[in-house]
Short mmCIF file of the N, C-alpha and C atoms (twelve columns), coordinates in Angstrom:
data_MODEL
# 
_entry.id   MODEL 
# 
loop_
_atom_site.group_PDB 
_atom_site.id 
_atom_site.type_symbol 
_atom_site.label_atom_id 
_atom_site.label_alt_id 
_atom_site.label_comp_id 
_atom_site.label_asym_id 
_atom_site.label_seq_id 
_atom_site.Cartn_x 
_atom_site.Cartn_y 
_atom_site.Cartn_z 
_atom_site.pdbx_PDB_model_num 
ATOM 1   N N  . MET A 1   130.407 98.715  169.027 1 
ATOM 2   C CA . MET A 1   131.305 97.783  168.436 1 
ATOM 3   C C  . MET A 1   131.031 97.694  166.893 1 
ATOM 4   N N  . ALA A 2   132.105 97.631  166.172 1 
ATOM 5   C CA . ALA A 2   131.939 97.569  164.721 1 
ATOM 6   C C  . ALA A 2   131.518 96.127  164.386 1 
ATOM 7   N N  . THR A 3   130.932 95.964  163.219 1 
ATOM 8   C CA . THR A 3   130.559 94.700  162.672 1 
ATOM 9   C C  . THR A 3   130.919 94.602  161.286 1 
ATOM 10  N N  . MET A 4   131.127 93.323  160.712 1 
ATOM 11  C CA . MET A 4   131.409 93.211  159.427 1 
ATOM 12  C C  . MET A 4   130.136 92.915  158.602 1 
ATOM 13  N N  . ASP A 5   129.971 93.708  157.424 1 
ATOM 14  C CA . ASP A 5   128.750 93.481  156.619 1 
ATOM 15  C C  . ASP A 5   129.047 93.133  155.271 1 
ATOM 16  N N  . TYR A 6   130.343 93.199  154.729 1 
ATOM 17  C CA . TYR A 6   130.705 92.872  153.321 1 
ATOM 18  C C  . TYR A 6   131.993 92.191  153.357 1 
ATOM 19  N N  . VAL A 7   132.206 91.323  152.528 1 
ATOM 20  C CA . VAL A 7   133.453 90.849  151.946 1 
ATOM 21  C C  . VAL A 7   133.544 91.044  150.537 1 
ATOM 22  N N  . ASN A 8   134.518 91.815  150.061 1 
ATOM 23  C CA . ASN A 8   134.636 92.223  148.733 1 
ATOM 24  C C  . ASN A 8   135.660 91.478  147.949 1 
ATOM 25  N N  . VAL A 9   135.304 91.095  146.707 1 
ATOM 26  C CA . VAL A 9   136.244 90.353  145.791 1 
ATOM 27  C C  . VAL A 9   136.552 91.181  144.561 1 
ATOM 28  N N  . PHE A 10  137.861 91.304  144.285 1 
ATOM 29  C CA . PHE A 10  138.086 92.020  142.949 1 
ATOM 30  C C  . PHE A 10  137.871 90.940  141.878 1 
ATOM 31  N N  . ALA A 11  137.220 91.306  140.848 1 
ATOM 32  C CA . ALA A 11  136.798 90.330  139.722 1 
ATOM 33  C C  . ALA A 11  137.098 90.989  138.366 1 
ATOM 34  N N  . GLU A 12  137.488 90.252  137.547 1 
ATOM 35  C CA . GLU A 12  137.655 90.643  136.078 1 
ATOM 36  C C  . GLU A 12  136.268 90.914  135.412 1 
ATOM 37  N N  . ASP A 13  135.297 90.100  135.759 1 
ATOM 38  C CA . ASP A 13  133.946 90.154  135.299 1 
ATOM 39  C C  . ASP A 13  133.020 90.219  136.357 1 
ATOM 40  N N  . ILE A 14  132.649 91.359  136.868 1 
ATOM 41  C CA . ILE A 14  131.731 91.356  138.243 1 
ATOM 42  C C  . ILE A 14  130.383 90.768  137.873 1 
ATOM 43  N N  . GLU A 15  129.827 90.981  136.772 1 
ATOM 44  C CA . GLU A 15  128.485 90.389  136.464 1 
ATOM 45  C C  . GLU A 15  128.470 88.890  136.407 1 
ATOM 46  N N  . LYS A 16  129.455 88.396  135.756 1 
ATOM 47  C CA . LYS A 16  129.693 86.836  135.711 1 
ATOM 48  C C  . LYS A 16  129.860 86.335  136.984 1 
ATOM 49  N N  . LEU A 17  130.732 86.867  137.860 1 
ATOM 50  C CA . LEU A 17  131.235 86.210  139.062 1 
ATOM 51  C C  . LEU A 17  130.022 86.401  140.048 1 
ATOM 52  N N  . ALA A 18  129.421 87.511  140.047 1 
ATOM 53  C CA . ALA A 18  128.147 87.672  141.017 1 
ATOM 54  C C  . ALA A 18  127.022 86.673  140.621 1 
ATOM 55  N N  . ASN A 19  126.804 86.545  139.292 1 
ATOM 56  C CA . ASN A 19  125.773 85.558  138.825 1 
ATOM 57  C C  . ASN A 19  126.207 84.081  139.218 1 
ATOM 58  N N  . PHE A 20  127.492 83.806  139.141 1 
ATOM 59  C CA . PHE A 20  127.951 82.492  139.577 1 
ATOM 60  C C  . PHE A 20  127.641 82.130  141.032 1 
ATOM 61  N N  . TYR A 21  127.886 83.003  141.951 1 
ATOM 62  C CA . TYR A 21  127.460 82.898  143.315 1 
ATOM 63  C C  . TYR A 21  126.010 82.798  143.637 1 
ATOM 64  N N  . MET A 22  125.312 83.728  142.899 1 
ATOM 65  C CA . MET A 22  123.946 83.726  143.006 1 
ATOM 66  C C  . MET A 22  123.281 82.379  142.617 1 
ATOM 67  N N  . THR A 23  123.691 81.908  141.369 1 
ATOM 68  C CA . THR A 23  123.113 80.639  140.954 1 
ATOM 69  C C  . THR A 23  123.557 79.510  141.777 1 
ATOM 70  N N  . VAL A 24  124.842 79.421  142.282 1 
ATOM 71  C CA . VAL A 24  125.245 78.219  143.045 1 
ATOM 72  C C  . VAL A 24  124.518 78.272  144.368 1 
ATOM 73  N N  . PHE A 25  124.467 79.346  145.139 1 
ATOM 74  C CA . PHE A 25  124.047 79.372  146.451 1 
ATOM 75  C C  . PHE A 25  122.638 79.915  146.563 1 
ATOM 76  N N  . GLY A 26  121.949 80.427  145.434 1 
ATOM 77  C CA . GLY A 26  120.611 80.968  145.594 1 
ATOM 78  C C  . GLY A 26  120.593 82.283  146.260 1 
ATOM 79  N N  . PHE A 27  121.659 83.012  146.169 1 
ATOM 80  C CA . PHE A 27  121.767 84.349  146.806 1 
ATOM 81  C C  . PHE A 27  120.985 85.256  145.822 1 
ATOM 82  N N  . GLU A 28  120.658 86.430  146.358 1 
ATOM 83  C CA . GLU A 28  119.942 87.543  145.565 1 
ATOM 84  C C  . GLU A 28  120.884 88.772  145.423 1 
ATOM 85  N N  . GLU A 29  120.766 89.408  144.372 1 
ATOM 86  C CA . GLU A 29  121.488 90.652  144.166 1 
ATOM 87  C C  . GLU A 29  120.876 91.797  145.097 1 
ATOM 88  N N  . ILE A 30  121.697 92.671  145.531 1 
ATOM 89  C CA . ILE A 30  121.250 93.796  146.284 1 
ATOM 90  C C  . ILE A 30  121.298 94.926  145.154 1 
ATOM 91  N N  . GLU A 31  120.177 95.112  144.527 1 
ATOM 92  C CA . GLU A 31  120.093 95.973  143.241 1 
ATOM 93  C C  . GLU A 31  120.328 97.304  143.526 1 
ATOM 94  N N  . GLU A 32  120.027 97.905  144.690 1 
ATOM 95  C CA . GLU A 32  120.374 99.267  144.982 1 
ATOM 96  C C  . GLU A 32  121.830 99.529  145.108 1 
ATOM 97  N N  . MET A 33  122.687 98.543  145.166 1 
ATOM 98  C CA . MET A 33  124.102 98.599  145.311 1 
ATOM 99  C C  . MET A 33  124.800 98.452  143.925 1 
ATOM 100 N N  . ARG A 34  123.978 98.340  142.864 1 
ATOM 101 C CA . ARG A 34  124.564 98.009  141.609 1 
ATOM 102 C C  . ARG A 34  125.072 99.376  140.943 1 
ATOM 103 N N  . TYR A 35  126.373 99.274  140.608 1 
ATOM 104 C CA . TYR A 35  127.144 100.368 140.025 1 
ATOM 105 C C  . TYR A 35  127.882 99.830  138.780 1 
ATOM 106 N N  . PRO A 36  128.443 100.757 137.922 1 
ATOM 107 C CA . PRO A 36  129.231 100.201 136.907 1 
ATOM 108 C C  . PRO A 36  130.397 99.338  137.235 1 
ATOM 109 N N  . ILE A 37  130.954 99.612  138.382 1 
ATOM 110 C CA . ILE A 37  132.123 98.768  138.870 1 
ATOM 111 C C  . ILE A 37  131.904 97.884  140.087 1 
ATOM 112 N N  . PHE A 38  130.613 97.664  140.420 1 
ATOM 113 C CA . PHE A 38  130.307 96.973  141.673 1 
ATOM 114 C C  . PHE A 38  129.059 96.241  141.565 1 
ATOM 115 N N  . ARG A 39  129.015 95.027  142.130 1 
ATOM 116 C CA . ARG A 39  127.839 94.266  142.246 1 
ATOM 117 C C  . ARG A 39  127.861 93.704  143.714 1 
ATOM 118 N N  . ALA A 40  126.634 93.517  144.340 1 
ATOM 119 C CA . ALA A 40  126.617 92.988  145.648 1 
ATOM 120 C C  . ALA A 40  125.502 91.921  145.719 1 
ATOM 121 N N  . VAL A 41  125.709 90.914  146.554 1 
ATOM 122 C CA . VAL A 41  124.722 89.934  146.805 1 
ATOM 123 C C  . VAL A 41  124.444 89.635  148.221 1 
ATOM 124 N N  . LYS A 42  123.219 89.307  148.660 1 
ATOM 125 C CA . LYS A 42  122.902 89.118  150.021 1 
ATOM 126 C C  . LYS A 42  123.373 87.517  150.158 1 
ATOM 127 N N  . ALA A 43  124.249 87.372  151.274 1 
ATOM 128 C CA . ALA A 43  124.781 86.014  151.471 1 
ATOM 129 C C  . ALA A 43  124.599 85.668  152.902 1 
ATOM 130 N N  . GLY A 44  123.356 85.818  153.575 1 
ATOM 131 C CA . GLY A 44  123.194 85.647  154.824 1 
ATOM 132 C C  . GLY A 44  123.532 86.764  155.736 1 
ATOM 133 N N  . ARG A 45  124.292 86.564  156.785 1 
ATOM 134 C CA . ARG A 45  124.722 87.660  157.691 1 
ATOM 135 C C  . ARG A 45  125.794 88.596  157.061 1 
ATOM 136 N N  . ILE A 46  126.595 88.134  156.182 1 
ATOM 137 C CA . ILE A 46  127.460 88.950  155.536 1 
ATOM 138 C C  . ILE A 46  127.321 88.956  153.998 1 
ATOM 139 N N  . ASN A 47  127.265 90.104  153.418 1 
ATOM 140 C CA . ASN A 47  127.156 90.166  152.025 1 
ATOM 141 C C  . ASN A 47  128.471 90.132  151.252 1 
ATOM 142 N N  . ILE A 48  128.484 89.737  149.888 1 
ATOM 143 C CA . ILE A 48  129.578 89.666  149.111 1 
ATOM 144 C C  . ILE A 48  129.534 90.727  148.153 1 
ATOM 145 N N  . GLY A 49  130.497 91.550  148.032 1 
ATOM 146 C CA . GLY A 49  130.650 92.629  147.064 1 
ATOM 147 C C  . GLY A 49  131.702 92.228  146.000 1 
ATOM 148 N N  . PHE A 50  131.417 92.588  144.718 1 
ATOM 149 C CA . PHE A 50  132.333 92.190  143.590 1 
ATOM 150 C C  . PHE A 50  132.754 93.561  143.027 1 
ATOM 151 N N  . ASN A 51  134.030 93.816  142.998 1 
ATOM 152 C CA . ASN A 51  134.580 95.093  142.526 1 
ATOM 153 C C  . ASN A 51  135.341 94.788  141.285 1 
ATOM 154 N N  . ALA A 52  135.075 95.718  140.347 1 
ATOM 155 C CA . ALA A 52  135.779 95.549  139.069 1 
ATOM 156 C C  . ALA A 52  137.212 95.979  139.317 1 
ATOM 157 N N  . MET A 53  138.167 95.659  138.429 1 
ATOM 158 C CA . MET A 53  139.546 95.858  138.616 1 
ATOM 159 C C  . MET A 53  139.697 97.609  138.722 1 
ATOM 160 N N  . ASP A 54  138.890 98.278  138.122 1 
ATOM 161 C CA . ASP A 54  138.980 99.743  138.251 1 
ATOM 162 C C  . ASP A 54  138.896 100.192 139.655 1 
ATOM 163 N N  . ALA A 55  138.403 99.398  140.502 1 
ATOM 164 C CA . ALA A 55  138.329 99.877  141.953 1 
ATOM 165 C C  . ALA A 55  139.692 99.979  142.577 1 
ATOM 166 N N  . TYR A 56  140.620 99.187  142.083 1 
ATOM 167 C CA . TYR A 56  142.041 99.306  142.629 1 
ATOM 168 C C  . TYR A 56  142.396 100.876 142.542 1 
ATOM 169 N N  . ASP A 57  142.264 101.437 141.391 1 
ATOM 170 C CA . ASP A 57  142.651 102.857 141.202 1 
ATOM 171 C C  . ASP A 57  141.774 103.801 142.056 1 
ATOM 172 N N  . LEU A 58  140.472 103.514 142.093 1 
ATOM 173 C CA . LEU A 58  139.565 104.324 142.879 1 
ATOM 174 C C  . LEU A 58  140.009 104.336 144.297 1 
ATOM 175 N N  . LEU A 59  140.424 103.185 144.842 1 
ATOM 176 C CA . LEU A 59  140.781 103.076 146.202 1 
ATOM 177 C C  . LEU A 59  142.279 103.377 146.447 1 
ATOM 178 N N  . GLU A 60  142.932 103.882 145.348 1 
ATOM 179 C CA . GLU A 60  144.394 104.112 145.473 1 
ATOM 180 C C  . GLU A 60  145.213 102.987 145.828 1 
ATOM 181 N N  . LEU A 61  144.943 101.740 145.307 1 
ATOM 182 C CA . LEU A 61  145.602 100.542 145.524 1 
ATOM 183 C C  . LEU A 61  146.373 100.081 144.287 1 
ATOM 184 N N  . SER A 62  146.532 100.891 143.389 1 
ATOM 185 C CA . SER A 62  147.079 100.495 142.108 1 
ATOM 186 C C  . SER A 62  148.364 99.737  142.342 1 
ATOM 187 N N  . GLU A 63  149.285 100.092 143.230 1 
ATOM 188 C CA . GLU A 63  150.509 99.484  143.406 1 
ATOM 189 C C  . GLU A 63  150.418 98.074  143.957 1 
ATOM 190 N N  . HIS A 64  149.174 97.768  144.448 1 
ATOM 191 C CA . HIS A 64  148.960 96.390  145.026 1 
ATOM 192 C C  . HIS A 64  148.125 95.472  144.212 1 
ATOM 193 N N  . ARG A 65  148.056 95.871  142.973 1 
ATOM 194 C CA . ARG A 65  147.123 95.150  141.995 1 
ATOM 195 C C  . ARG A 65  147.695 93.819  141.525 1 
ATOM 196 N N  . ASP A 66  148.386 93.092  142.342 1 
ATOM 197 C CA . ASP A 66  148.872 91.654  141.962 1 
ATOM 198 C C  . ASP A 66  147.668 90.803  142.183 1 
ATOM 199 N N  . THR A 67  147.089 90.273  141.104 1 
ATOM 200 C CA . THR A 67  145.949 89.463  141.225 1 
ATOM 201 C C  . THR A 67  146.237 87.912  141.241 1 
ATOM 202 N N  . SER A 68  147.564 87.671  141.181 1 
ATOM 203 C CA . SER A 68  147.923 86.282  141.249 1 
ATOM 204 C C  . SER A 68  147.846 85.629  142.681 1 
ATOM 205 N N  . GLY A 69  147.677 84.347  142.746 1 
ATOM 206 C CA . GLY A 69  147.709 83.692  144.001 1 
ATOM 207 C C  . GLY A 69  146.332 83.818  144.715 1 
ATOM 208 N N  . ILE A 70  146.158 83.010  145.776 1 
ATOM 209 C CA . ILE A 70  144.961 82.991  146.548 1 
ATOM 210 C C  . ILE A 70  145.174 83.853  147.731 1 
ATOM 211 N N  . LYS A 71  144.341 84.871  147.900 1 
ATOM 212 C CA . LYS A 71  144.458 85.878  148.884 1 
ATOM 213 C C  . LYS A 71  143.326 85.883  149.953 1 
ATOM 214 N N  . PHE A 72  142.363 85.138  149.839 1 
ATOM 215 C CA . PHE A 72  141.273 85.064  150.683 1 
ATOM 216 C C  . PHE A 72  140.538 83.722  150.549 1 
ATOM 217 N N  . LEU A 73  139.713 83.378  151.450 1 
ATOM 218 C CA . LEU A 73  138.979 82.066  151.459 1 
ATOM 219 C C  . LEU A 73  137.551 82.382  151.856 1 
ATOM 220 N N  . LEU A 74  136.433 82.357  151.030 1 
ATOM 221 C CA . LEU A 74  135.170 82.464  151.386 1 
ATOM 222 C C  . LEU A 74  134.654 81.119  152.007 1 
ATOM 223 N N  . ASN A 75  133.812 81.308  152.975 1 
ATOM 224 C CA . ASN A 75  133.341 80.026  153.546 1 
ATOM 225 C C  . ASN A 75  131.705 80.123  153.738 1 
ATOM 226 N N  . PHE A 76  131.172 78.885  153.168 1 
ATOM 227 C CA . PHE A 76  129.657 78.865  153.159 1 
ATOM 228 C C  . PHE A 76  129.261 77.767  153.932 1 
ATOM 229 N N  . THR A 77  128.300 77.917  154.785 1 
ATOM 230 C CA . THR A 77  127.847 76.790  155.694 1 
ATOM 231 C C  . THR A 77  126.534 76.289  155.159 1 
ATOM 232 N N  . CYS A 78  126.427 74.919  155.259 1 
ATOM 233 C CA . CYS A 78  125.198 74.259  154.808 1 
ATOM 234 C C  . CYS A 78  124.585 73.563  155.960 1 
ATOM 235 N N  . ALA A 79  123.185 73.172  155.724 1 
ATOM 236 C CA . ALA A 79  122.429 72.533  156.689 1 
ATOM 237 C C  . ALA A 79  122.727 71.107  156.816 1 
ATOM 238 N N  . SER A 80  123.365 70.383  155.778 1 
ATOM 239 C CA . SER A 80  123.586 68.992  155.810 1 
ATOM 240 C C  . SER A 80  124.742 68.637  155.031 1 
ATOM 241 N N  . LYS A 81  125.223 67.410  155.188 1 
ATOM 242 C CA . LYS A 81  126.263 66.856  154.311 1 
ATOM 243 C C  . LYS A 81  125.686 66.846  152.889 1 
ATOM 244 N N  . ARG A 82  124.407 66.445  152.772 1 
ATOM 245 C CA . ARG A 82  123.886 66.284  151.435 1 
ATOM 246 C C  . ARG A 82  123.859 67.602  150.662 1 
ATOM 247 N N  . GLU A 83  123.595 68.674  151.368 1 
ATOM 248 C CA . GLU A 83  123.560 70.011  150.768 1 
ATOM 249 C C  . GLU A 83  124.993 70.438  150.234 1 
ATOM 250 N N  . VAL A 84  125.997 70.023  151.068 1 
ATOM 251 C CA . VAL A 84  127.365 70.263  150.724 1 
ATOM 252 C C  . VAL A 84  127.579 69.576  149.365 1 
ATOM 253 N N  . ASP A 85  127.214 68.296  149.281 1 
ATOM 254 C CA . ASP A 85  127.415 67.631  148.061 1 
ATOM 255 C C  . ASP A 85  126.733 68.138  146.908 1 
ATOM 256 N N  . GLN A 86  125.491 68.556  147.096 1 
ATOM 257 C CA . GLN A 86  124.634 69.224  146.056 1 
ATOM 258 C C  . GLN A 86  125.291 70.562  145.526 1 
ATOM 259 N N  . ILE A 87  125.631 71.309  146.462 1 
ATOM 260 C CA . ILE A 87  126.102 72.714  146.079 1 
ATOM 261 C C  . ILE A 87  127.462 72.534  145.491 1 
ATOM 262 N N  . SER A 88  128.152 71.664  145.933 1 
ATOM 263 C CA . SER A 88  129.593 71.468  145.411 1 
ATOM 264 C C  . SER A 88  129.397 70.973  143.847 1 
ATOM 265 N N  . GLN A 89  128.514 70.116  143.653 1 
ATOM 266 C CA . GLN A 89  128.321 69.642  142.353 1 
ATOM 267 C C  . GLN A 89  127.860 70.905  141.353 1 
ATOM 268 N N  . ARG A 90  126.884 71.487  141.863 1 
ATOM 269 C CA . ARG A 90  126.228 72.711  141.182 1 
ATOM 270 C C  . ARG A 90  127.236 73.656  140.777 1 
ATOM 271 N N  . ALA A 91  128.233 73.963  141.757 1 
ATOM 272 C CA . ALA A 91  129.387 74.861  141.469 1 
ATOM 273 C C  . ALA A 91  130.177 74.402  140.395 1 
ATOM 274 N N  . GLN A 92  130.544 73.119  140.454 1 
ATOM 275 C CA . GLN A 92  131.344 72.419  139.329 1 
ATOM 276 C C  . GLN A 92  130.565 72.498  137.966 1 
ATOM 277 N N  . ASP A 93  129.380 72.261  138.053 1 
ATOM 278 C CA . ASP A 93  128.596 72.319  136.741 1 
ATOM 279 C C  . ASP A 93  128.588 73.713  136.164 1 
ATOM 280 N N  . LEU A 94  128.816 74.740  136.978 1 
ATOM 281 C CA . LEU A 94  128.771 76.168  136.538 1 
ATOM 282 C C  . LEU A 94  130.270 76.653  136.392 1 
ATOM 283 N N  . GLY A 95  131.213 75.794  136.477 1 
ATOM 284 C CA . GLY A 95  132.555 76.234  136.030 1 
ATOM 285 C C  . GLY A 95  133.544 76.378  137.316 1 
ATOM 286 N N  . ALA A 96  133.225 75.964  138.435 1 
ATOM 287 C CA . ALA A 96  134.062 75.873  139.451 1 
ATOM 288 C C  . ALA A 96  135.031 74.646  139.376 1 
ATOM 289 N N  . VAL A 97  136.259 74.716  139.900 1 
ATOM 290 C CA . VAL A 97  137.107 73.579  139.947 1 
ATOM 291 C C  . VAL A 97  137.236 73.054  141.253 1 
ATOM 292 N N  . ALA A 98  137.008 71.762  141.475 1 
ATOM 293 C CA . ALA A 98  137.112 71.132  142.723 1 
ATOM 294 C C  . ALA A 98  138.561 70.918  143.070 1 
ATOM 295 N N  . ILE A 99  139.048 71.414  144.195 1 
ATOM 296 C CA . ILE A 99  140.407 71.296  144.723 1 
ATOM 297 C C  . ILE A 99  140.322 69.938  145.661 1 
ATOM 298 N N  . LYS A 100 139.408 69.931  146.449 1 
ATOM 299 C CA . LYS A 100 139.043 68.726  147.293 1 
ATOM 300 C C  . LYS A 100 137.603 68.432  147.160 1 
ATOM 301 N N  . GLN A 101 137.196 67.280  146.707 1 
ATOM 302 C CA . GLN A 101 135.780 66.932  146.732 1 
ATOM 303 C C  . GLN A 101 135.345 66.785  148.266 1 
ATOM 304 N N  . PRO A 102 134.062 66.872  148.518 1 
ATOM 305 C CA . PRO A 102 133.516 66.780  149.915 1 
ATOM 306 C C  . PRO A 102 134.229 65.683  150.663 1 
ATOM 307 N N  . TYR A 103 134.710 65.874  151.895 1 
ATOM 308 C CA . TYR A 103 135.454 65.082  152.698 1 
ATOM 309 C C  . TYR A 103 135.205 65.413  154.206 1 
ATOM 310 N N  . LYS A 104 135.480 64.518  155.113 1 
ATOM 311 C CA . LYS A 104 135.487 64.749  156.537 1 
ATOM 312 C C  . LYS A 104 136.829 65.105  156.930 1 
ATOM 313 N N  . THR A 105 136.938 66.396  157.608 1 
ATOM 314 C CA . THR A 105 138.264 66.936  158.120 1 
ATOM 315 C C  . THR A 105 138.601 66.230  159.422 1 
ATOM 316 N N  . TYR A 106 139.808 66.550  159.807 1 
ATOM 317 C CA . TYR A 106 140.255 66.099  161.084 1 
ATOM 318 C C  . TYR A 106 139.662 66.809  162.177 1 
ATOM 319 N N  . TYR A 107 139.063 68.058  161.934 1 
ATOM 320 C CA . TYR A 107 138.432 68.819  162.933 1 
ATOM 321 C C  . TYR A 107 136.848 68.674  162.805 1 
ATOM 322 N N  . ASN A 108 136.467 67.524  162.250 1 
ATOM 323 C CA . ASN A 108 135.015 67.081  162.184 1 
ATOM 324 C C  . ASN A 108 134.124 68.021  161.466 1 
ATOM 325 N N  . TRP A 109 134.547 68.602  160.405 1 
ATOM 326 C CA . TRP A 109 133.710 69.300  159.391 1 
ATOM 327 C C  . TRP A 109 133.577 68.382  158.154 1 
ATOM 328 N N  . TYR A 110 132.563 68.532  157.370 1 
ATOM 329 C CA . TYR A 110 132.456 67.990  156.122 1 
ATOM 330 C C  . TYR A 110 132.494 69.083  155.218 1 
ATOM 331 N N  . GLN A 111 133.475 69.098  154.212 1 
ATOM 332 C CA . GLN A 111 133.709 70.272  153.445 1 
ATOM 333 C C  . GLN A 111 134.216 69.832  151.967 1 
ATOM 334 N N  . ALA A 112 133.956 70.776  151.135 1 
ATOM 335 C CA . ALA A 112 134.635 70.711  149.723 1 
ATOM 336 C C  . ALA A 112 135.398 72.031  149.656 1 
ATOM 337 N N  . VAL A 113 136.488 71.953  148.871 1 
ATOM 338 C CA . VAL A 113 137.279 73.184  148.591 1 
ATOM 339 C C  . VAL A 113 137.251 73.283  147.099 1 
ATOM 340 N N  . LEU A 114 136.927 74.554  146.577 1 
ATOM 341 C CA . LEU A 114 136.850 74.800  145.169 1 
ATOM 342 C C  . LEU A 114 137.321 76.075  144.860 1 
ATOM 343 N N  . LEU A 115 137.605 76.334  143.531 1 
ATOM 344 C CA . LEU A 115 137.974 77.582  142.955 1 
ATOM 345 C C  . LEU A 115 136.909 78.013  141.973 1 
ATOM 346 N N  . ASP A 116 136.491 79.287  142.154 1 
ATOM 347 C CA . ASP A 116 135.408 79.778  141.336 1 
ATOM 348 C C  . ASP A 116 135.898 80.029  139.905 1 
ATOM 349 N N  . PRO A 117 135.045 80.442  139.018 1 
ATOM 350 C CA . PRO A 117 135.569 80.599  137.550 1 
ATOM 351 C C  . PRO A 117 136.643 81.686  137.396 1 
ATOM 352 N N  . GLU A 118 136.981 82.434  138.443 1 
ATOM 353 C CA . GLU A 118 138.074 83.339  138.270 1 
ATOM 354 C C  . GLU A 118 139.194 82.987  139.158 1 
ATOM 355 N N  . GLY A 119 139.199 81.855  139.722 1 
ATOM 356 C CA . GLY A 119 140.280 81.161  140.516 1 
ATOM 357 C C  . GLY A 119 140.375 81.611  141.982 1 
ATOM 358 N N  . ASN A 120 139.192 82.122  142.455 1 
ATOM 359 C CA . ASN A 120 139.125 82.390  143.980 1 
ATOM 360 C C  . ASN A 120 138.759 81.235  144.714 1 
ATOM 361 N N  . CYS A 121 139.339 81.055  145.816 1 
ATOM 362 C CA . CYS A 121 139.021 79.843  146.620 1 
ATOM 363 C C  . CYS A 121 137.864 80.121  147.542 1 
ATOM 364 N N  . PHE A 122 137.120 79.019  147.510 1 
ATOM 365 C CA . PHE A 122 135.845 79.016  148.603 1 
ATOM 366 C C  . PHE A 122 135.678 77.602  149.149 1 
ATOM 367 N N  . ARG A 123 135.083 77.528  150.223 1 
ATOM 368 C CA . ARG A 123 134.819 76.221  150.895 1 
ATOM 369 C C  . ARG A 123 133.338 76.164  151.071 1 
ATOM 370 N N  . ILE A 124 132.709 74.977  151.043 1 
ATOM 371 C CA . ILE A 124 131.433 74.743  151.404 1 
ATOM 372 C C  . ILE A 124 131.400 73.677  152.565 1 
ATOM 373 N N  . ASN A 125 130.799 74.055  153.733 1 
ATOM 374 C CA . ASN A 125 130.988 73.409  154.920 1 
ATOM 375 C C  . ASN A 125 129.745 72.936  155.540 1 
ATOM 376 N N  . ARG A 126 129.853 71.800  156.268 1 
ATOM 377 C CA . ARG A 126 128.915 71.489  157.348 1 
ATOM 378 C C  . ARG A 126 129.670 70.939  158.546 1 
ATOM 379 N N  . ILE A 127 129.406 71.701  159.746 1 
ATOM 380 C CA . ILE A 127 130.056 71.209  160.935 1 
ATOM 381 C C  . ILE A 127 129.308 70.054  161.556 1 
ATOM 382 N N  . LEU A 128 130.085 68.901  161.647 1 
ATOM 383 C CA . LEU A 128 129.399 67.790  162.158 1 
ATOM 384 C C  . LEU A 128 129.447 67.705  163.728 1 
ATOM 385 N N  . LYS A 129 128.525 66.947  164.204 1 
ATOM 386 C CA . LYS A 129 128.363 66.875  165.673 1 
ATOM 387 C C  . LYS A 129 129.187 65.789  166.230 1 
# 
């Protein structure tokens, strides 16, 4: 059976965006994966890859290079509501924009919805019991 090991994000500034996620969540860079147009960070069970815009051409995706709009949603799980609050605030301090401050959802999660410094959407979650 196949497994997922990376989620890749196209980024205008791969260094800056990778550093944002490493600083907010305490992730570490996978240095052996560092290339001029790619950075990767260990993010638990699935890693995050950051591709420079040049990767569109490399992957023969040039005609699909519309970078407007939200096209994916990264989800990060925390150990407590307090951790959701702390990480959400840290992200905002580092340039993220809060779309929804931490709140309890109708499906019994505690979550915050934010945009990273390049406008990519991510959620910080805690599943409540």
